[in-house]
Amino acid sequence: MEITSFFFLCFLAVVLFVYYLVPGKLQWMVLLAASVAFYLMSENGVLIVYPLIAVTVTWLSMRLLCKVDKKDIVKRRLVLALEVLILLGILVGLKYNNFISSDSIIAPLGLSFYTFILLGYFLDVYNNIAEPEGNFFKTALMGLYFPIMISGPILRIRDLKKDFFEGHKLDYNNLTFGAQRMLWGFFKELVISERLGVIANTVFGNDTQYTGAYIWVGALAFTFQLYANFSGCMDIVIGISEMFGLKLPENFDIPFMTKSISEYWRKWHITLGEWMKEHVFYPLLRTQLIMKLGKVLRDKLGKKKGKQVTTYVAMFILWFSVGLWHGGAFKYVIGSGLLHWFYIVFGEVTLPFWTWLFGRLHINMKSRFADGVRIVRTFFLVNIGNVFFRADSVPHACRMLKEAVTTWNPQVLVNGSLFELGLDWIDFTVTIVSIAILICVSMYQLRLEKTAEAEGQTYDYHGVRRFIASRNIVIRWIILFAALFYVILLGQYGPGYSATEFIYQNF
């Protein structure tokens, strides 16, 4: 079922009606039934057997863990091994089979998302951070909640468990704010992402013809396409959940205004980064192997450098895992993983040099100019990584980057050649105007976020919608209807169009 289709909106309306019709204590059952129905109505719905296996294994493992004495470390670790091996075994077998076989296996919808959600829940129970859920069907809902099956976010069940099952009253603000958030997601996906995808597909699909400046245009188009696509899906998912009275974690926080790769990843796919740090990076630092390595390095390199190198080793494994999570190909391992590890390590190692250089040039490291340079640098480095992400393979990406720096044809940016990339001047204009709107809203959001931070408060991501709601009724409805018709009239709906083909949906 296409999440941006009219059929899905009708499905959502029915679910919402029934959800608020039944008593609060039964609402979770409506969500579970809707989640099963959504999965069965999706393409290859029979593959629901895989998430059901993951839910069953997690529930049984938690039940078994509860029967083991907390002092019996050996048995507890055996239960842990059972959970991890089965869940990750299914993930690896379905998602990464192409590393060892040319045969293609159809992966179930949301494979990586529900696997990490359930595995993270079990690890929290294992570490006595969360309470195990005794009800199998409630566990199933937390693993199968239908909006997140498309593109996440990766839920931390210990923070949301109560919210899912306490029941919610019909609330006007939840409905309107949720619908507005969904509309913002449709704007990103249908108006911006779909158009930029045409440019990216043209350039990356024929890089022998489109070289030099074309490649930079294609890379830039894909970076914005990926952001509009992924964050747009998050807006839709979070908006749907708001209408049910559920507050899901944010997955993006204006990532293109960051001054370093580390900061970028704290604001891009936030829930994945938090999951990886909590369940991969920190446990790695506590392993005997890493601790022994740290001792050896501290003895040879000194306390500070030894600790740094040990951290870099653990970070290498972390970023390899992040890259591998994004897809079963080495282009993801490089473009979304190890290349970013290199950026971070190189930046930290060479920091004294850059501090010295800025000092010699009499540039204040804390000035707006310096911040602007860092933002542009970070955005450029992210674009390089995205070339690997979008290319067919690592050699393809390397060839494109070589052509990008060895072919000099800047005239194509001004002689009208860009209109040969699949968009005419009208679509180009719509795209530029829409990106400008996106940037303006993001800058206003950033301003509100900084204001909240200065006042010692937490920004709640409702700022823009509260601004609209605070206007008089005429202005408010003009803004909302203008946004609605902008999406309806300018959204891309071509022949064979499939609006749910979100870039991250099968991760």
Short mmCIF file of C-alpha atoms in Angstrom, two decimals, residues 261-433:
data_model
loop_
_atom_site.label_atom_id
_atom_site.label_comp_id
_atom_site.label_asym_id
_atom_site.label_seq_id
_atom_site.Cartn_x
_atom_site.Cartn_y
_atom_site.Cartn_z
CA ILE A 261 30.66 15.25 10.26
CA SER A 262 30.19 14.19 13.88
CA GLU A 263 27.55 16.87 14.37
CA TYR A 264 25.97 15.96 11.04
CA TRP A 265 25.41 12.38 12.19
CA ARG A 266 23.94 13.58 15.47
CA LYS A 267 21.26 15.30 13.38
CA TRP A 268 20.83 12.88 10.46
CA HIS A 269 19.04 9.59 11.10
CA ILE A 270 19.22 10.37 14.81
CA THR A 271 17.62 7.15 16.03
CA LEU A 272 20.07 4.96 14.10
CA GLY A 273 23.04 6.86 15.54
CA GLU A 274 21.69 6.54 19.07
CA TRP A 275 21.02 2.81 18.59
CA MET A 276 24.51 2.18 17.23
CA LYS A 277 26.22 4.10 20.03
CA GLU A 278 24.19 2.42 22.75
CA HIS A 279 24.30 -1.16 21.44
CA VAL A 280 27.51 -1.29 19.38
CA PHE A 281 30.03 1.44 20.26
CA TYR A 282 29.82 1.56 24.06
CA PRO A 283 29.67 -2.24 24.46
CA LEU A 284 32.71 -2.50 22.15
CA LEU A 285 34.71 -0.20 24.41
CA ARG A 286 33.95 -2.53 27.34
CA THR A 287 35.06 -5.74 25.59
CA GLN A 288 38.18 -7.50 26.83
CA LEU A 289 39.82 -7.27 23.40
CA ILE A 290 39.44 -3.49 23.13
CA MET A 291 40.46 -2.98 26.76
CA LYS A 292 43.61 -5.08 26.28
CA LEU A 293 44.40 -3.22 23.06
CA GLY A 294 43.95 0.07 24.90
CA LYS A 295 46.40 -0.99 27.61
CA VAL A 296 49.05 -1.96 25.02
CA LEU A 297 48.61 1.28 23.10
CA ARG A 298 48.73 3.43 26.22
CA ASP A 299 52.01 1.78 27.21
CA LYS A 300 53.50 2.43 23.76
CA LEU A 301 51.95 5.76 22.76
CA GLY A 302 51.12 7.37 26.06
CA LYS A 303 47.80 7.66 27.89
CA LYS A 304 46.15 10.27 25.66
CA LYS A 305 47.18 8.97 22.24
CA GLY A 306 46.65 5.36 23.29
CA LYS A 307 43.08 6.15 24.30
CA GLN A 308 42.50 8.03 21.03
CA VAL A 309 43.71 5.14 18.86
CA THR A 310 41.62 2.65 20.83
CA THR A 311 38.56 4.84 20.29
CA TYR A 312 39.33 5.07 16.57
CA VAL A 313 39.47 1.26 16.34
CA ALA A 314 36.07 0.95 18.01
CA MET A 315 34.76 3.74 15.75
CA PHE A 316 35.98 1.81 12.70
CA ILE A 317 33.77 -1.14 13.68
CA LEU A 318 30.92 1.24 14.46
CA TRP A 319 31.06 2.99 11.09
CA PHE A 320 31.50 -0.28 9.24
CA SER A 321 28.27 -1.41 10.92
CA VAL A 322 26.50 1.85 10.03
CA GLY A 323 27.52 1.46 6.39
CA LEU A 324 26.51 -2.19 6.32
CA TRP A 325 23.12 -1.34 7.82
CA HIS A 326 22.38 0.91 4.86
CA GLY A 327 22.59 -1.92 2.35
CA GLY A 328 24.19 -5.16 1.27
CA ALA A 329 26.86 -3.67 -0.98
CA PHE A 330 30.33 -2.21 -0.46
CA LYS A 331 29.21 1.13 -1.87
CA TYR A 332 27.12 1.60 1.29
CA VAL A 333 29.95 0.44 3.53
CA ILE A 334 32.11 3.17 1.98
CA GLY A 335 29.62 5.96 1.29
CA SER A 336 27.63 5.81 4.54
CA GLY A 337 30.24 4.25 6.76
CA LEU A 338 34.01 4.11 6.45
CA LEU A 339 34.36 7.34 4.48
CA HIS A 340 32.66 9.18 7.33
CA TRP A 341 34.91 7.38 9.83
CA PHE A 342 37.88 8.69 7.85
CA TYR A 343 36.45 12.22 7.84
CA ILE A 344 36.07 12.22 11.63
CA VAL A 345 39.47 10.68 12.39
CA PHE A 346 41.30 12.87 9.88
CA GLY A 347 39.56 15.95 11.27
CA GLU A 348 40.57 15.15 14.85
CA VAL A 349 44.15 14.23 13.96
CA THR A 350 44.69 17.38 11.88
CA LEU A 351 42.83 19.75 14.22
CA PRO A 352 46.07 21.30 15.58
CA PHE A 353 47.14 22.12 12.01
CA TRP A 354 43.85 23.82 11.15
CA THR A 355 43.92 25.76 14.41
CA TRP A 356 47.44 26.95 13.56
CA LEU A 357 46.46 27.81 9.96
CA PHE A 358 43.40 29.84 11.01
CA GLY A 359 45.59 31.64 13.53
CA ARG A 360 48.20 32.51 10.89
CA LEU A 361 45.41 33.81 8.63
CA HIS A 362 44.02 35.82 11.56
CA ILE A 363 40.65 34.10 11.31
CA ASN A 364 38.66 33.79 14.52
CA MET A 365 37.77 30.09 14.91
CA LYS A 366 34.50 31.11 16.60
CA SER A 367 33.48 33.69 14.03
CA ARG A 368 30.48 33.39 11.73
CA PHE A 369 32.83 33.22 8.77
CA ALA A 370 34.64 30.23 10.25
CA ASP A 371 31.30 28.56 11.01
CA GLY A 372 30.18 29.19 7.45
CA VAL A 373 33.35 27.59 6.09
CA ARG A 374 32.78 24.54 8.29
CA ILE A 375 29.16 24.20 7.17
CA VAL A 376 30.12 24.37 3.49
CA ARG A 377 32.99 21.91 4.06
CA THR A 378 30.74 19.43 5.86
CA PHE A 379 28.07 19.65 3.17
CA PHE A 380 30.69 19.07 0.47
CA LEU A 381 32.06 15.99 2.25
CA VAL A 382 28.56 14.59 2.69
CA ASN A 383 27.99 15.00 -1.06
CA ILE A 384 31.13 12.96 -1.78
CA GLY A 385 29.79 10.16 0.39
CA ASN A 386 26.43 10.32 -1.35
CA VAL A 387 28.08 9.75 -4.72
CA PHE A 388 29.11 6.31 -3.42
CA PHE A 389 25.63 5.83 -1.93
CA ARG A 390 23.87 6.54 -5.24
CA ALA A 391 26.36 5.03 -7.70
CA ASP A 392 25.97 1.46 -8.95
CA SER A 393 29.21 0.35 -7.32
CA VAL A 394 32.42 1.62 -5.72
CA PRO A 395 34.31 1.63 -9.09
CA HIS A 396 31.39 3.54 -10.64
CA ALA A 397 31.55 6.15 -7.87
CA CYS A 398 35.33 6.51 -8.21
CA ARG A 399 35.02 6.95 -11.97
CA MET A 400 32.38 9.64 -11.54
CA LEU A 401 34.44 11.53 -8.95
CA LYS A 402 37.46 11.37 -11.25
CA GLU A 403 35.42 12.79 -14.14
CA ALA A 404 34.01 15.45 -11.81
CA VAL A 405 37.47 16.90 -11.08
CA THR A 406 39.23 16.24 -14.40
CA THR A 407 36.58 17.57 -16.81
CA TRP A 408 36.18 21.36 -16.91
CA ASN A 409 32.82 22.42 -18.33
CA PRO A 410 31.29 25.10 -16.04
CA GLN A 411 29.51 26.63 -19.04
CA VAL A 412 26.81 23.93 -18.78
CA LEU A 413 25.53 25.68 -15.66
CA VAL A 414 24.47 28.77 -17.61
CA ASN A 415 23.94 27.74 -21.24
CA GLY A 416 20.66 25.91 -20.74
CA SER A 417 22.16 22.42 -20.81
CA LEU A 418 20.71 21.63 -17.38
CA PHE A 419 17.28 21.51 -19.00
CA GLU A 420 18.48 18.37 -20.81
CA LEU A 421 18.55 16.45 -17.51
CA GLY A 422 14.84 15.64 -17.54
CA LEU A 423 13.25 18.81 -16.15
CA ASP A 424 12.05 21.75 -18.24
CA TRP A 425 12.32 25.35 -17.04
CA ILE A 426 8.92 25.18 -15.29
CA ASP A 427 9.89 22.12 -13.23
CA PHE A 428 13.29 23.69 -12.52
CA THR A 429 11.57 26.81 -11.26
CA VAL A 430 9.17 24.82 -9.08
CA THR A 431 12.13 22.86 -7.67
CA ILE A 432 14.19 25.95 -6.85
CA VAL A 433 11.23 27.76 -5.27
#
